[in-house]
mmCIF file of C-alpha atoms in Angstrom:
data_model
loop_
_atom_site.group_PDB
_atom_site.id
_atom_site.type_symbol
_atom_site.label_atom_id
_atom_site.label_comp_id
_atom_site.label_asym_id
_atom_site.label_seq_id
_atom_site.Cartn_x
_atom_site.Cartn_y
_atom_site.Cartn_z
ATOM 1 C CA MET A 11 7.512 100.922 -10.615
ATOM 2 C CA ALA A 12 9.905 98.529 -12.874
ATOM 3 C CA SER A 13 8.351 95.259 -13.147
ATOM 4 C CA SER A 14 11.685 93.272 -13.217
ATOM 5 C CA ILE A 15 14.827 93.971 -11.050
ATOM 6 C CA ALA A 16 18.512 93.671 -12.309
ATOM 7 C CA LEU A 17 20.490 90.843 -10.954
ATOM 8 C CA ASN A 18 24.199 91.504 -10.511
ATOM 9 C CA ASN A 19 25.012 89.322 -13.689
ATOM 10 C CA GLY A 20 23.052 91.910 -15.543
ATOM 11 C CA ALA A 21 20.220 89.665 -16.120
ATOM 12 C CA LYS A 22 16.571 90.933 -15.243
ATOM 13 C CA ILE A 23 14.023 88.951 -13.206
ATOM 14 C CA PRO A 24 10.783 89.645 -13.177
ATOM 15 C CA ILE A 25 9.661 91.081 -9.922
ATOM 16 C CA VAL A 26 6.467 88.814 -9.588
ATOM 17 C CA GLY A 27 7.322 85.066 -9.947
ATOM 18 C CA MET A 28 4.891 82.176 -10.198
ATOM 19 C CA GLY A 29 5.372 79.560 -7.118
ATOM 20 C CA THR A 30 5.063 75.821 -7.330
ATOM 21 C CA TRP A 31 5.415 74.817 -3.759
ATOM 22 C CA ARG A 32 2.547 72.712 -3.141
ATOM 23 C CA ALA A 33 1.062 72.460 -6.288
ATOM 24 C CA ASP A 34 0.031 68.974 -6.343
ATOM 25 C CA GLN A 35 1.325 66.658 -8.797
ATOM 26 C CA GLY A 36 -1.106 66.886 -11.713
ATOM 27 C CA LYS A 37 -2.288 70.627 -11.155
ATOM 28 C CA ALA A 38 1.258 72.166 -11.378
ATOM 29 C CA THR A 39 1.225 71.706 -15.297
ATOM 30 C CA GLU A 40 -2.159 73.483 -15.497
ATOM 31 C CA ALA A 41 -1.197 75.933 -13.323
ATOM 32 C CA VAL A 42 1.870 76.513 -14.809
ATOM 33 C CA LYS A 43 0.446 76.772 -18.039
ATOM 34 C CA LEU A 44 -2.421 79.214 -17.043
ATOM 35 C CA ALA A 45 0.313 81.217 -15.074
ATOM 36 C CA ILE A 46 2.447 81.754 -18.460
ATOM 37 C CA ARG A 47 -0.706 82.366 -20.528
ATOM 38 C CA ALA A 48 -1.647 84.912 -17.814
ATOM 39 C CA GLY A 49 1.428 86.790 -18.260
ATOM 40 C CA TYR A 50 3.713 85.361 -15.729
ATOM 41 C CA ARG A 51 7.242 84.926 -16.969
ATOM 42 C CA HIS A 52 8.862 84.172 -13.662
ATOM 43 C CA ILE A 53 8.342 80.446 -12.704
ATOM 44 C CA ASP A 54 10.075 79.701 -9.209
ATOM 45 C CA GLY A 55 10.351 75.617 -8.461
ATOM 46 C CA ALA A 56 12.734 73.184 -6.217
ATOM 47 C CA HIS A 57 13.343 69.633 -6.551
ATOM 48 C CA VAL A 58 12.362 69.450 -3.031
ATOM 49 C CA TYR A 59 8.578 70.331 -4.184
ATOM 50 C CA GLN A 60 8.748 67.033 -6.143
ATOM 51 C CA ASN A 61 6.769 68.464 -8.960
ATOM 52 C CA GLU A 62 9.468 69.560 -11.560
ATOM 53 C CA GLU A 63 8.381 66.908 -14.382
ATOM 54 C CA ASP A 64 4.948 68.511 -14.103
ATOM 55 C CA VAL A 65 6.099 72.053 -14.300
ATOM 56 C CA GLY A 66 8.454 71.058 -17.126
ATOM 57 C CA VAL A 67 5.575 69.584 -19.206
ATOM 58 C CA GLY A 68 3.665 72.928 -18.333
ATOM 59 C CA ILE A 69 6.605 74.990 -19.595
ATOM 60 C CA ARG A 70 7.021 72.913 -22.936
ATOM 61 C CA ALA A 71 3.335 73.104 -23.612
ATOM 62 C CA VAL A 72 3.583 76.851 -23.700
ATOM 63 C CA ILE A 73 6.576 77.014 -25.423
ATOM 64 C CA ASP A 74 5.343 74.795 -28.121
ATOM 65 C CA GLU A 75 2.228 76.603 -28.791
ATOM 66 C CA GLY A 76 4.312 79.520 -29.549
ATOM 67 C CA VAL A 77 3.155 81.555 -26.297
ATOM 68 C CA VAL A 78 6.841 82.538 -25.387
ATOM 69 C CA LYS A 79 10.077 81.466 -26.090
ATOM 70 C CA ARG A 80 12.308 80.153 -23.635
ATOM 71 C CA GLU A 81 14.462 83.340 -23.327
ATOM 72 C CA ASP A 82 11.298 85.200 -22.462
ATOM 73 C CA LEU A 83 11.000 82.969 -19.273
ATOM 74 C CA PHE A 84 13.240 83.225 -16.280
ATOM 75 C CA ILE A 85 13.210 79.839 -14.574
ATOM 76 C CA VAL A 86 14.514 79.299 -10.720
ATOM 77 C CA SER A 87 15.127 76.034 -8.922
ATOM 78 C CA LYS A 88 16.857 75.070 -5.832
ATOM 79 C CA LEU A 89 19.626 72.334 -4.769
ATOM 80 C CA TRP A 90 18.073 70.193 -1.897
ATOM 81 C CA CYS A 91 20.094 69.828 1.160
ATOM 82 C CA THR A 92 21.093 65.989 0.646
ATOM 83 C CA PHE A 93 22.958 67.115 -2.334
ATOM 84 C CA HIS A 94 25.499 69.595 -0.823
ATOM 85 C CA ILE A 95 28.463 67.290 -0.963
ATOM 86 C CA PRO A 96 30.360 68.990 -3.853
ATOM 87 C CA SER A 97 30.622 66.029 -5.915
ATOM 88 C CA LEU A 98 26.631 65.564 -5.670
ATOM 89 C CA VAL A 99 26.020 69.248 -6.884
ATOM 90 C CA ARG A 100 26.036 69.064 -10.720
ATOM 91 C CA GLY A 101 24.334 65.611 -10.769
ATOM 92 C CA ALA A 102 21.433 67.445 -8.663
ATOM 93 C CA CYS A 103 21.177 70.160 -11.292
ATOM 94 C CA GLU A 104 21.301 68.148 -14.231
ATOM 95 C CA ARG A 105 18.180 65.959 -12.664
ATOM 96 C CA THR A 106 16.351 69.142 -12.298
ATOM 97 C CA LEU A 107 17.109 70.135 -16.175
ATOM 98 C CA ARG A 108 15.898 66.718 -17.322
ATOM 99 C CA ASP A 109 12.994 67.028 -15.176
ATOM 100 C CA LEU A 110 12.136 70.596 -16.637
ATOM 101 C CA LYS A 111 13.065 69.670 -19.951
ATOM 102 C CA LEU A 112 15.475 72.653 -20.202
ATOM 103 C CA ASP A 113 19.149 73.292 -21.381
ATOM 104 C CA PHE A 114 19.721 75.846 -18.564
ATOM 105 C CA LEU A 115 18.219 77.609 -15.316
ATOM 106 C CA ASP A 116 18.511 81.194 -15.111
ATOM 107 C CA LEU A 117 18.720 81.332 -11.472
ATOM 108 C CA TYR A 118 19.829 78.248 -8.905
ATOM 109 C CA LEU A 119 19.742 78.604 -5.304
ATOM 110 C CA MET A 120 21.171 76.575 -2.453
ATOM 111 C CA HIS A 121 17.686 75.825 -0.759
ATOM 112 C CA PHE A 122 19.055 76.128 2.903
ATOM 113 C CA PRO A 123 22.580 76.237 4.316
ATOM 114 C CA MET A 124 22.273 73.140 5.727
ATOM 115 C CA GLY A 125 23.649 69.661 4.252
ATOM 116 C CA ALA A 126 21.916 66.667 4.804
ATOM 117 C CA LYS A 127 22.656 62.854 4.599
ATOM 118 C CA PRO A 128 22.676 62.195 1.112
ATOM 119 C CA GLY A 129 20.450 59.401 0.055
ATOM 120 C CA ASP A 130 16.592 58.928 -0.990
ATOM 121 C CA GLU A 131 15.193 60.451 2.339
ATOM 122 C CA GLN A 132 14.533 63.787 1.337
ATOM 123 C CA PHE A 133 14.605 64.724 5.352
ATOM 124 C CA PRO A 134 16.817 62.218 7.026
ATOM 125 C CA LEU A 135 15.997 62.782 10.535
ATOM 126 C CA ASP A 136 17.603 61.031 13.730
ATOM 127 C CA GLU A 137 16.330 59.831 16.715
ATOM 128 C CA ASN A 138 15.207 63.203 17.887
ATOM 129 C CA GLN A 139 13.619 64.308 14.652
ATOM 130 C CA GLN A 140 16.348 66.428 13.607
ATOM 131 C CA LEU A 141 18.110 66.702 10.007
ATOM 132 C CA ILE A 142 21.123 64.559 9.774
ATOM 133 C CA SER A 143 23.986 66.518 8.700
ATOM 134 C CA ASP A 144 26.482 65.285 5.856
ATOM 135 C CA GLY A 145 29.126 67.153 7.380
ATOM 136 C CA SER A 146 29.936 69.318 4.396
ATOM 137 C CA ASN A 147 30.583 73.164 4.352
ATOM 138 C CA PHE A 148 28.007 75.540 2.342
ATOM 139 C CA LEU A 149 31.385 77.328 1.242
ATOM 140 C CA ASP A 150 32.625 74.093 -0.485
ATOM 141 C CA THR A 151 28.860 73.539 -1.854
ATOM 142 C CA TRP A 152 28.838 77.225 -3.493
ATOM 143 C CA GLU A 153 32.083 76.154 -5.230
ATOM 144 C CA ALA A 154 30.502 73.416 -6.723
ATOM 145 C CA MET A 155 27.416 75.986 -7.753
ATOM 146 C CA GLU A 156 29.983 78.374 -9.498
ATOM 147 C CA GLU A 157 31.086 75.415 -11.573
ATOM 148 C CA LEU A 158 27.343 75.423 -12.750
ATOM 149 C CA VAL A 159 27.801 78.846 -13.896
ATOM 150 C CA ASP A 160 31.125 78.039 -15.828
ATOM 151 C CA ALA A 161 29.527 74.968 -17.562
ATOM 152 C CA GLY A 162 26.691 76.979 -18.632
ATOM 153 C CA LEU A 163 23.870 74.948 -16.858
ATOM 154 C CA VAL A 164 22.836 78.042 -15.091
ATOM 155 C CA LYS A 165 23.187 81.344 -15.693
ATOM 156 C CA ALA A 166 23.146 82.745 -11.928
ATOM 157 C CA ILE A 167 23.343 81.246 -8.691
ATOM 158 C CA GLY A 168 22.065 82.083 -5.251
ATOM 159 C CA ILE A 169 20.988 81.109 -1.500
ATOM 160 C CA SER A 170 17.942 80.567 0.040
ATOM 161 C CA ASN A 171 17.238 80.999 4.229
ATOM 162 C CA PHE A 172 20.831 82.107 4.524
ATOM 163 C CA ASN A 173 21.555 84.693 7.523
ATOM 164 C CA LYS A 174 23.718 87.817 7.380
ATOM 165 C CA ASP A 175 26.602 86.090 8.721
ATOM 166 C CA GLN A 176 26.098 83.161 6.579
ATOM 167 C CA ILE A 177 25.753 85.408 3.527
ATOM 168 C CA GLU A 178 29.141 87.229 4.768
ATOM 169 C CA ALA A 179 31.095 83.842 4.901
ATOM 170 C CA ILE A 180 30.377 83.567 1.053
ATOM 171 C CA LEU A 181 31.258 87.422 0.216
ATOM 172 C CA ASN A 182 34.406 86.584 2.186
ATOM 173 C CA LYS A 183 35.452 83.416 1.025
ATOM 174 C CA PRO A 184 38.928 83.294 -0.809
ATOM 175 C CA GLY A 185 38.690 82.962 -4.425
ATOM 176 C CA LEU A 186 35.294 83.462 -4.416
ATOM 177 C CA LYS A 187 34.025 83.622 -8.288
ATOM 178 C CA TYR A 188 30.275 84.641 -8.245
ATOM 179 C CA LYS A 189 28.764 86.504 -5.607
ATOM 180 C CA PRO A 190 25.179 84.913 -4.978
ATOM 181 C CA ALA A 191 22.596 87.261 -7.253
ATOM 182 C CA ASN A 192 19.696 86.735 -4.801
ATOM 183 C CA ASN A 193 18.693 85.261 -1.193
ATOM 184 C CA GLN A 194 15.097 84.015 -1.234
ATOM 185 C CA ILE A 195 13.683 84.396 2.144
ATOM 186 C CA GLU A 196 10.181 84.130 4.137
ATOM 187 C CA CYS A 197 9.013 87.675 3.907
ATOM 188 C CA HIS A 198 5.591 89.271 5.006
ATOM 189 C CA PRO A 199 4.288 91.855 7.535
ATOM 190 C CA PHE A 200 4.562 89.115 10.265
ATOM 191 C CA LEU A 201 8.241 88.818 9.409
ATOM 192 C CA THR A 202 9.364 91.823 7.938
ATOM 193 C CA GLN A 203 13.216 91.055 7.454
ATOM 194 C CA GLU A 204 14.070 94.689 7.521
ATOM 195 C CA LYS A 205 17.678 94.090 8.521
ATOM 196 C CA LEU A 206 18.347 91.278 6.149
ATOM 197 C CA ILE A 207 16.844 93.008 3.383
ATOM 198 C CA ASN A 208 18.654 96.151 3.900
ATOM 199 C CA TYR A 209 21.928 94.495 4.319
ATOM 200 C CA CYS A 210 21.503 92.133 1.098
ATOM 201 C CA HIS A 211 20.766 95.318 -0.880
ATOM 202 C CA SER A 212 23.708 96.961 0.580
ATOM 203 C CA LYS A 213 25.843 94.121 -0.937
ATOM 204 C CA GLY A 214 24.163 94.133 -4.371
ATOM 205 C CA ILE A 215 22.130 90.786 -3.702
ATOM 206 C CA SER A 216 18.620 90.883 -4.769
ATOM 207 C CA VAL A 217 15.869 89.558 -2.265
ATOM 208 C CA THR A 218 12.965 87.414 -2.896
ATOM 209 C CA ALA A 219 10.043 86.970 -1.007
ATOM 210 C CA TYR A 220 8.101 83.466 -0.306
ATOM 211 C CA SER A 221 5.170 83.024 1.537
ATOM 212 C CA PRO A 222 4.141 86.495 1.064
ATOM 213 C CA LEU A 223 0.630 85.924 2.017
ATOM 214 C CA GLY A 224 1.991 84.291 5.430
ATOM 215 C CA SER A 225 1.350 80.788 4.075
ATOM 216 C CA PRO A 226 -2.234 80.398 5.217
ATOM 217 C CA ASP A 227 -2.396 76.762 3.895
ATOM 218 C CA ARG A 228 0.806 75.781 5.311
ATOM 219 C CA PRO A 229 0.246 72.054 6.812
ATOM 220 C CA TRP A 230 1.746 72.884 10.319
ATOM 221 C CA VAL A 231 -0.178 76.381 10.707
ATOM 222 C CA SER A 232 -2.885 75.879 13.589
ATOM 223 C CA SER A 233 -6.476 76.884 12.785
ATOM 224 C CA ASP A 234 -6.279 79.750 15.670
ATOM 225 C CA HIS A 235 -3.146 81.599 13.843
ATOM 226 C CA PRO A 236 -4.367 84.613 12.740
ATOM 227 C CA SER A 237 -4.342 85.164 9.220
ATOM 228 C CA LEU A 238 -2.882 87.864 7.248
ATOM 229 C CA LEU A 239 -5.525 87.883 4.698
ATOM 230 C CA GLU A 240 -8.304 88.427 7.499
ATOM 231 C CA GLU A 241 -6.288 90.788 9.393
ATOM 232 C CA PRO A 242 -8.364 93.985 9.608
ATOM 233 C CA ARG A 243 -5.988 96.667 8.973
ATOM 234 C CA ILE A 244 -4.792 94.739 5.676
ATOM 235 C CA LYS A 245 -8.272 94.417 4.510
ATOM 236 C CA ALA A 246 -9.100 98.266 5.503
ATOM 237 C CA ILE A 247 -5.939 99.078 3.242
ATOM 238 C CA ALA A 248 -7.345 96.719 0.269
ATOM 239 C CA ASP A 249 -10.820 98.056 0.513
ATOM 240 C CA ARG A 250 -9.343 101.703 0.304
ATOM 241 C CA HIS A 251 -7.509 100.559 -2.740
ATOM 242 C CA ASN A 252 -10.367 98.760 -4.343
ATOM 243 C CA LYS A 253 -7.993 95.439 -4.195
ATOM 244 C CA THR A 254 -7.597 92.161 -2.429
ATOM 245 C CA PRO A 255 -5.674 91.606 0.675
ATOM 246 C CA ALA A 256 -3.610 89.291 -1.414
ATOM 247 C CA GLN A 257 -2.644 92.009 -3.796
ATOM 248 C CA VAL A 258 -1.865 94.217 -0.951
ATOM 249 C CA LEU A 259 0.405 92.043 0.547
ATOM 250 C CA LEU A 260 2.105 91.160 -2.673
ATOM 251 C CA ARG A 261 2.397 94.964 -3.460
ATOM 252 C CA PHE A 262 3.966 95.639 -0.229
ATOM 253 C CA HIS A 263 7.296 93.645 -1.503
ATOM 254 C CA ILE A 264 7.370 95.368 -4.944
ATOM 255 C CA GLN A 265 7.470 98.767 -3.020
ATOM 256 C CA ARG A 266 10.330 97.465 -0.775
ATOM 257 C CA ASN A 267 12.267 96.541 -4.391
ATOM 258 C CA VAL A 268 11.752 92.859 -3.401
ATOM 259 C CA ILE A 269 10.955 90.344 -5.846
ATOM 260 C CA VAL A 270 7.817 88.158 -4.522
ATOM 261 C CA ILE A 271 6.669 84.657 -5.507
ATOM 262 C CA ALA A 272 2.889 84.147 -5.666
ATOM 263 C CA LYS A 273 1.562 81.081 -5.432
ATOM 264 C CA SER A 274 -2.107 79.609 -6.363
ATOM 265 C CA ALA A 275 -3.726 76.948 -8.821
ATOM 266 C CA THR A 276 -7.088 79.037 -9.089
ATOM 267 C CA PRO A 277 -7.144 80.709 -12.361
ATOM 268 C CA HIS A 278 -8.875 84.119 -11.162
ATOM 269 C CA ARG A 279 -6.276 84.326 -8.426
ATOM 270 C CA ILE A 280 -3.543 83.097 -10.772
ATOM 271 C CA LYS A 281 -4.459 86.366 -12.696
ATOM 272 C CA GLU A 282 -5.341 88.702 -10.005
ATOM 273 C CA ASN A 283 -2.060 88.013 -8.669
ATOM 274 C CA LEU A 284 -0.373 89.849 -11.191
ATOM 275 C CA GLN A 285 -2.607 93.171 -11.182
ATOM 276 C CA LEU A 286 -0.195 94.636 -8.752
ATOM 277 C CA PHE A 287 1.149 97.669 -11.018
ATOM 278 C CA ASP A 288 -2.103 100.172 -11.364
ATOM 279 C CA PHE A 289 -2.165 100.853 -7.565
ATOM 280 C CA GLU A 290 0.417 102.197 -4.979
ATOM 281 C CA LEU A 291 0.585 101.922 -1.208
ATOM 282 C CA SER A 292 1.069 105.030 0.683
ATOM 283 C CA GLU A 293 3.601 105.882 3.014
ATOM 284 C CA ASP A 294 1.209 105.017 5.779
ATOM 285 C CA ASP A 295 -0.131 102.043 4.435
ATOM 286 C CA MET A 296 3.318 100.665 4.192
ATOM 287 C CA LYS A 297 4.207 101.973 7.795
ATOM 288 C CA THR A 298 1.041 100.067 9.135
ATOM 289 C CA MET A 299 2.522 96.848 7.353
ATOM 290 C CA MET A 300 6.039 97.238 8.469
ATOM 291 C CA SER A 301 4.492 97.556 12.659
ATOM 292 C CA PHE A 302 3.004 94.338 13.351
ATOM 293 C CA THR A 303 3.736 93.485 16.714
ATOM 294 C CA GLU A 304 3.003 89.584 15.713
ATOM 295 C CA LYS A 305 6.254 88.109 14.735
ATOM 296 C CA ARG A 306 5.683 84.733 12.925
ATOM 297 C CA GLY A 307 7.870 82.615 10.576
ATOM 298 C CA PHE A 308 8.614 78.987 9.374
ATOM 299 C CA ALA A 309 10.554 77.801 12.631
ATOM 300 C CA MET A 310 12.659 74.918 10.800
ATOM 301 C CA ARG A 311 12.355 72.745 13.843
ATOM 302 C CA TRP A 312 13.423 69.532 12.027
ATOM 303 C CA ALA A 313 16.866 71.804 11.551
ATOM 304 C CA SER A 314 17.266 73.256 14.872
ATOM 305 C CA THR A 315 20.355 71.385 16.024
ATOM 306 C CA HIS A 316 22.243 71.502 12.563
ATOM 307 C CA LYS A 317 25.538 73.441 12.625
ATOM 308 C CA ASP A 318 24.454 75.705 10.079
ATOM 309 C CA PHE A 319 20.792 76.405 11.109
ATOM 310 C CA PRO A 320 20.344 80.110 10.044
ATOM 311 C CA LEU A 321 17.682 81.225 12.307
ATOM 312 C CA ASN A 322 19.593 81.820 15.648
ATOM 313 C CA ALA A 323 21.116 84.805 14.655
ATOM 314 C CA GLU A 324 19.536 88.450 15.081
ATOM 315 C CA TYR A 325 19.070 88.308 11.153
#
C-alpha cells in the first residue's frame, strides 16, 4: 500500500496527514513538532483554525533543527469564506504564508463553496443565525486561486466541502486553467461518501477525509450520539487485527485510496495514528464498515440558506 498519492499536478501527497483543527493555541506548536519528529510529513491547517502562527513555529523549529527540509513536507491550508471576493484571495494566502513562516504552500483549498461577508467576523451571521453572503461566485474565486499557482505562492489548488454539481461547475468553467487537485470532505463509516469519492476519482481529483473518527470531540456533538470509537463492530475488527479502533478507522480510508487527516495532541496517539501500514483490513471488514445504517455528518446549519450550500444535493 503506497504511503503517498500522486496529485494531478505530479506532486505526491502523503496519504496520512496531521490535522490541526481544535489544536489549542499553545498546544499546536508542540503537536506539530512531535508529529514531524514521529514521521508525519503532511500537515493540514486552515486560517479559520486560528492557530497558523503556532503551527508555523512548530514547522520552523523542526526545519531549523535539521529534522526535515522544507521540501520533505507537504503543507496544506485553506482559504476562508470571508475572502472569496477575488481581490481578497491573494492577501488571505499571503497572510497564511506569513503566519506559517513559509514561502509557498503545497496545496491551498477553498474551505467551503460559500462566500461570506468580508470583515473581522469569521462567521458573519444575520438575525436568523445564517451566514451572510458576499454575493461572490466560487468560479471567480477559483480564478483568483489559479493566479496563486502562477505567482508561485502555492503548488496546487483544490476544494473542500464541494458537492458533485459544484465540482462539475469548476471543471466545465470556460478558460479553466487548473483542475482541482483535491476535494477534502468529511468521511467515516457514518458518512461513507461513496458516490462523491468515485466521482472525484473518475475526474482525477484526489480525496482527503476529515473527521475520520466521526470527530467525537466536536463541540456540537451530544453525549448520546454513538461514537465510532466505541462502536462494537469497529472494536471487534480492531481486536482481530490487534489494533486500536482509531487505527482501523484511519486504515479504512487508505484502502479506499483516500488521504486521511488524523488529529491528536496526545504523544502516543500521534505516533499510533501513523502505524497503519503493517496490517490490512479484509474485504469483510471493509464491507462491515461500509454498511452502517446510521448516517451522520457535520450539518453546517449556519449556512443552510446560502445559495452555495453544498449539502442539499444527493452527493
